[in-house]
mmCIF file of C-alpha atoms in Angstrom:
data_model
loop_
_atom_site.group_PDB
_atom_site.id
_atom_site.type_symbol
_atom_site.label_atom_id
_atom_site.label_comp_id
_atom_site.label_asym_id
_atom_site.label_seq_id
_atom_site.Cartn_x
_atom_site.Cartn_y
_atom_site.Cartn_z
ATOM 1 C CA MET A 122 -48.890 242.005 -69.382
ATOM 2 C CA GLN A 123 -49.244 239.888 -72.500
ATOM 3 C CA PHE A 124 -47.752 236.405 -72.515
ATOM 4 C CA GLY A 125 -46.608 234.430 -75.521
ATOM 5 C CA PRO A 126 -46.881 230.662 -75.808
ATOM 6 C CA LEU A 127 -44.724 228.771 -73.331
ATOM 7 C CA GLN A 128 -42.680 225.712 -74.181
ATOM 8 C CA LEU A 129 -40.938 223.211 -71.924
ATOM 9 C CA PHE A 130 -37.742 221.467 -72.966
ATOM 10 C CA VAL A 131 -36.084 218.636 -71.041
ATOM 11 C CA ILE A 132 -32.760 217.655 -72.578
ATOM 12 C CA GLY A 133 -30.363 214.924 -71.482
ATOM 13 C CA PHE A 134 -26.645 214.731 -72.207
ATOM 14 C CA THR A 135 -24.741 211.450 -71.842
ATOM 15 C CA ASP A 136 -21.311 212.942 -72.574
ATOM 16 C CA PRO A 137 -21.721 216.702 -72.333
ATOM 17 C CA GLN A 138 -19.185 219.060 -73.813
ATOM 18 C CA LEU A 139 -20.333 222.019 -71.729
ATOM 19 C CA ASP A 140 -18.588 224.882 -73.502
ATOM 20 C CA GLY A 141 -21.223 227.582 -72.940
ATOM 21 C CA SER A 142 -22.558 227.503 -76.498
ATOM 22 C CA ILE A 143 -26.086 226.502 -75.435
ATOM 23 C CA LEU A 144 -26.321 229.383 -72.971
ATOM 24 C CA SER A 145 -24.855 231.727 -75.557
ATOM 25 C CA ALA A 146 -27.435 230.700 -78.166
ATOM 26 C CA LEU A 147 -30.254 231.084 -75.630
ATOM 27 C CA ARG A 148 -28.966 234.504 -74.591
ATOM 28 C CA ASP A 149 -28.769 235.605 -78.253
ATOM 29 C CA ALA A 150 -32.381 234.504 -78.865
ATOM 30 C CA SER A 151 -33.491 236.251 -75.686
ATOM 31 C CA ASP A 152 -31.532 239.438 -76.395
ATOM 32 C CA SER A 153 -33.084 239.618 -79.878
ATOM 33 C CA GLY A 154 -36.579 239.464 -78.355
ATOM 34 C CA LEU A 155 -37.531 236.178 -80.021
ATOM 35 C CA ILE A 156 -37.875 234.342 -76.715
ATOM 36 C CA ARG A 157 -37.809 235.024 -73.019
ATOM 37 C CA ILE A 158 -36.241 232.524 -70.647
ATOM 38 C CA VAL A 159 -38.916 231.885 -68.046
ATOM 39 C CA ASP A 160 -36.992 229.187 -66.199
ATOM 40 C CA PHE A 161 -33.652 227.494 -66.717
ATOM 41 C CA LEU A 162 -32.068 224.681 -64.711
ATOM 42 C CA GLY A 163 -28.883 222.920 -65.754
ATOM 43 C CA VAL A 164 -27.566 220.002 -63.712
ATOM 44 C CA TYR A 165 -24.225 218.222 -64.245
ATOM 45 C CA LYS A 166 -23.056 215.127 -62.366
ATOM 46 C CA ASP A 167 -19.354 214.322 -62.602
ATOM 47 C CA GLU A 168 -17.898 210.801 -62.593
ATOM 48 C CA ALA A 169 -17.546 210.917 -58.786
ATOM 49 C CA GLY A 170 -21.218 211.799 -58.377
ATOM 50 C CA ASN A 171 -20.663 215.449 -57.430
ATOM 51 C CA VAL A 172 -23.479 217.684 -58.672
ATOM 52 C CA LEU A 173 -23.196 221.186 -60.095
ATOM 53 C CA ALA A 174 -26.366 223.155 -60.848
ATOM 54 C CA ALA A 175 -27.134 226.494 -62.465
ATOM 55 C CA GLU A 176 -30.495 228.259 -62.519
ATOM 56 C CA GLY A 177 -31.751 231.404 -64.153
ATOM 57 C CA SER A 178 -34.637 233.399 -65.555
ATOM 58 C CA ASP A 179 -35.197 236.563 -67.566
ATOM 59 C CA LEU A 180 -38.205 237.432 -65.402
ATOM 60 C CA THR A 181 -38.312 240.147 -62.790
ATOM 61 C CA GLU A 182 -39.949 239.283 -59.475
ATOM 62 C CA ASP A 183 -43.191 241.015 -60.541
ATOM 63 C CA GLU A 184 -43.207 239.145 -63.862
ATOM 64 C CA ALA A 185 -42.624 235.837 -62.072
ATOM 65 C CA ILE A 186 -45.607 236.535 -59.817
ATOM 66 C CA SER A 187 -47.752 237.454 -62.850
ATOM 67 C CA TYR A 188 -46.730 234.269 -64.652
ATOM 68 C CA GLY A 189 -47.420 232.190 -61.548
ATOM 69 C CA ALA A 190 -50.879 233.729 -61.184
ATOM 70 C CA TRP A 191 -51.646 233.241 -64.890
ATOM 71 C CA VAL A 192 -50.556 229.587 -64.926
ATOM 72 C CA GLY A 193 -52.332 228.926 -61.618
ATOM 73 C CA ALA A 194 -55.554 230.491 -62.933
ATOM 74 C CA LEU A 195 -55.516 228.330 -66.062
ATOM 75 C CA ILE A 196 -54.897 225.154 -64.061
ATOM 76 C CA GLY A 197 -57.596 226.202 -61.580
ATOM 77 C CA LEU A 198 -60.049 226.911 -64.399
ATOM 78 C CA GLY A 199 -59.639 223.388 -65.695
ATOM 79 C CA ALA A 200 -59.871 221.870 -62.228
ATOM 80 C CA GLY A 201 -62.729 223.903 -60.776
ATOM 81 C CA GLY A 202 -64.250 226.420 -63.173
ATOM 82 C CA GLU A 203 -64.284 230.132 -62.343
ATOM 83 C CA ALA A 204 -63.894 229.599 -58.596
ATOM 84 C CA GLY A 205 -60.931 227.299 -59.293
ATOM 85 C CA ALA A 206 -59.389 229.921 -61.574
ATOM 86 C CA GLU A 207 -59.592 232.574 -58.847
ATOM 87 C CA MET A 208 -58.049 230.276 -56.248
ATOM 88 C CA GLY A 209 -55.427 229.039 -58.725
ATOM 89 C CA ALA A 210 -54.356 232.605 -59.530
ATOM 90 C CA ILE A 211 -53.864 233.368 -55.847
ATOM 91 C CA VAL A 212 -51.944 230.165 -55.138
ATOM 92 C CA GLY A 213 -49.838 230.514 -58.302
ATOM 93 C CA GLY A 214 -48.909 234.126 -57.544
ATOM 94 C CA ILE A 215 -48.001 233.350 -53.930
ATOM 95 C CA SER A 216 -45.980 230.307 -54.970
ATOM 96 C CA ALA A 217 -44.015 232.335 -57.517
ATOM 97 C CA ALA A 218 -43.371 235.053 -54.924
ATOM 98 C CA ASP A 219 -42.139 232.478 -52.404
ATOM 99 C CA GLU A 220 -39.893 230.746 -54.928
ATOM 100 C CA TYR A 221 -38.784 233.752 -56.969
ATOM 101 C CA GLU A 222 -35.988 232.933 -59.377
ATOM 102 C CA TYR A 223 -37.436 229.438 -59.467
ATOM 103 C CA GLY A 224 -35.038 228.484 -56.736
ATOM 104 C CA LEU A 225 -34.826 224.799 -56.026
ATOM 105 C CA ASP A 226 -33.310 223.699 -52.769
ATOM 106 C CA GLU A 227 -30.419 221.227 -52.606
ATOM 107 C CA GLU A 228 -32.808 218.332 -51.945
ATOM 108 C CA ALA A 229 -34.841 219.034 -55.097
ATOM 109 C CA ILE A 230 -31.704 219.329 -57.221
ATOM 110 C CA ALA A 231 -30.344 216.098 -55.712
ATOM 111 C CA GLY A 232 -33.611 214.373 -56.660
ATOM 112 C CA ILE A 233 -33.214 215.529 -60.248
ATOM 113 C CA ALA A 234 -29.547 214.538 -60.251
ATOM 114 C CA ASP A 235 -30.472 211.000 -59.124
ATOM 115 C CA ASP A 236 -31.825 210.371 -62.626
ATOM 116 C CA ILE A 237 -28.674 211.641 -64.346
ATOM 117 C CA PRO A 238 -25.890 209.111 -64.913
ATOM 118 C CA ALA A 239 -22.379 209.910 -63.685
ATOM 119 C CA GLY A 240 -20.678 212.087 -66.269
ATOM 120 C CA GLY A 241 -24.051 213.206 -67.653
ATOM 121 C CA ALA A 242 -26.084 216.367 -67.540
ATOM 122 C CA GLY A 243 -29.654 217.564 -67.874
ATOM 123 C CA LEU A 244 -31.262 220.817 -68.907
ATOM 124 C CA MET A 245 -34.807 221.905 -68.108
ATOM 125 C CA LEU A 246 -35.891 225.040 -69.877
ATOM 126 C CA VAL A 247 -39.169 226.941 -70.112
ATOM 127 C CA ILE A 248 -39.221 229.638 -72.763
ATOM 128 C CA GLU A 249 -41.828 232.127 -73.851
ATOM 129 C CA HIS A 250 -42.129 232.578 -77.606
ATOM 130 C CA ARG A 251 -42.312 236.401 -77.742
ATOM 131 C CA TRP A 252 -42.291 236.424 -81.560
ATOM 132 C CA MET A 253 -45.603 234.544 -81.550
ATOM 133 C CA ILE A 254 -47.616 237.203 -79.675
ATOM 134 C CA PRO A 255 -48.562 239.325 -82.750
ATOM 135 C CA VAL A 256 -49.171 236.177 -84.833
ATOM 136 C CA ARG A 257 -51.460 234.771 -82.121
ATOM 137 C CA ASP A 258 -53.300 238.070 -81.780
ATOM 138 C CA ALA A 259 -53.848 238.252 -85.565
ATOM 139 C CA MET A 260 -55.129 234.659 -85.634
ATOM 140 C CA ARG A 261 -57.536 235.371 -82.777
ATOM 141 C CA ALA A 262 -58.767 238.563 -84.479
ATOM 142 C CA GLN A 263 -59.670 236.417 -87.488
ATOM 143 C CA GLY A 264 -61.496 233.875 -85.294
ATOM 144 C CA GLY A 265 -58.716 231.294 -85.416
ATOM 145 C CA ILE A 266 -57.605 229.017 -82.617
ATOM 146 C CA LEU A 267 -54.465 226.929 -82.361
ATOM 147 C CA ILE A 268 -55.512 223.305 -82.766
ATOM 148 C CA ALA A 269 -52.164 221.515 -82.471
ATOM 149 C CA GLN A 270 -48.470 222.227 -82.288
ATOM 150 C CA ASP A 271 -45.318 220.179 -82.068
ATOM 151 C CA PHE A 272 -41.745 220.146 -83.255
ATOM 152 C CA LEU A 273 -40.706 218.239 -86.308
ATOM 153 C CA ASN A 274 -37.121 217.101 -86.016
ATOM 154 C CA PRO A 275 -35.071 214.390 -87.717
ATOM 155 C CA GLU A 276 -35.441 211.965 -84.793
ATOM 156 C CA SER A 277 -39.237 212.201 -84.703
ATOM 157 C CA LEU A 278 -39.499 211.834 -88.483
ATOM 158 C CA ILE A 279 -37.285 208.722 -88.403
ATOM 159 C CA ALA A 280 -39.393 207.274 -85.569
ATOM 160 C CA PHE A 281 -42.569 208.039 -87.533
ATOM 161 C CA GLY A 282 -41.130 206.280 -90.595
ATOM 162 C CA ALA A 283 -40.257 203.218 -88.513
ATOM 163 C CA GLU A 284 -43.789 203.148 -87.091
ATOM 164 C CA VAL A 285 -45.313 203.386 -90.575
ATOM 165 C CA GLU A 286 -43.045 200.547 -91.737
ATOM 166 C CA LEU A 287 -44.202 198.322 -88.861
ATOM 167 C CA GLU A 288 -47.844 199.001 -89.688
ATOM 168 C CA GLY A 289 -47.318 198.499 -93.433
#
């Protein structure tokens, strides 16, 4: 199985208008093959402090185990070389099998909800960029390696401008 680059998003909402449009846009991107939703957790806390949570993934159980083994091997490689990679793959695969569908228990969700203000919401999302697989393979075939990556968005550009102004 070939994996594309993974990306983690953590998004906060102070006054969410949860109309389903985010999930619809994610589903459209996934259905088109551009991305795959590896893990999704949405948490909403109403004004009374009641918590609603929704979780999901596009992965089958076998894919989740493969991802867990792959991520575990990479972490293990960094922590302990080849022996660490082997152990990490085993632990990652077992962990994914035990927690298939990325299920969080009520205590874990409550811990996340503690950081969300009443009336607010949070979204944690891990996506796989499927569109990037052939681009990555072509870069590697030419001897290229990805050196850096980030998102440019209006907020980060404004913050960068403010930082430049302070230094100037």
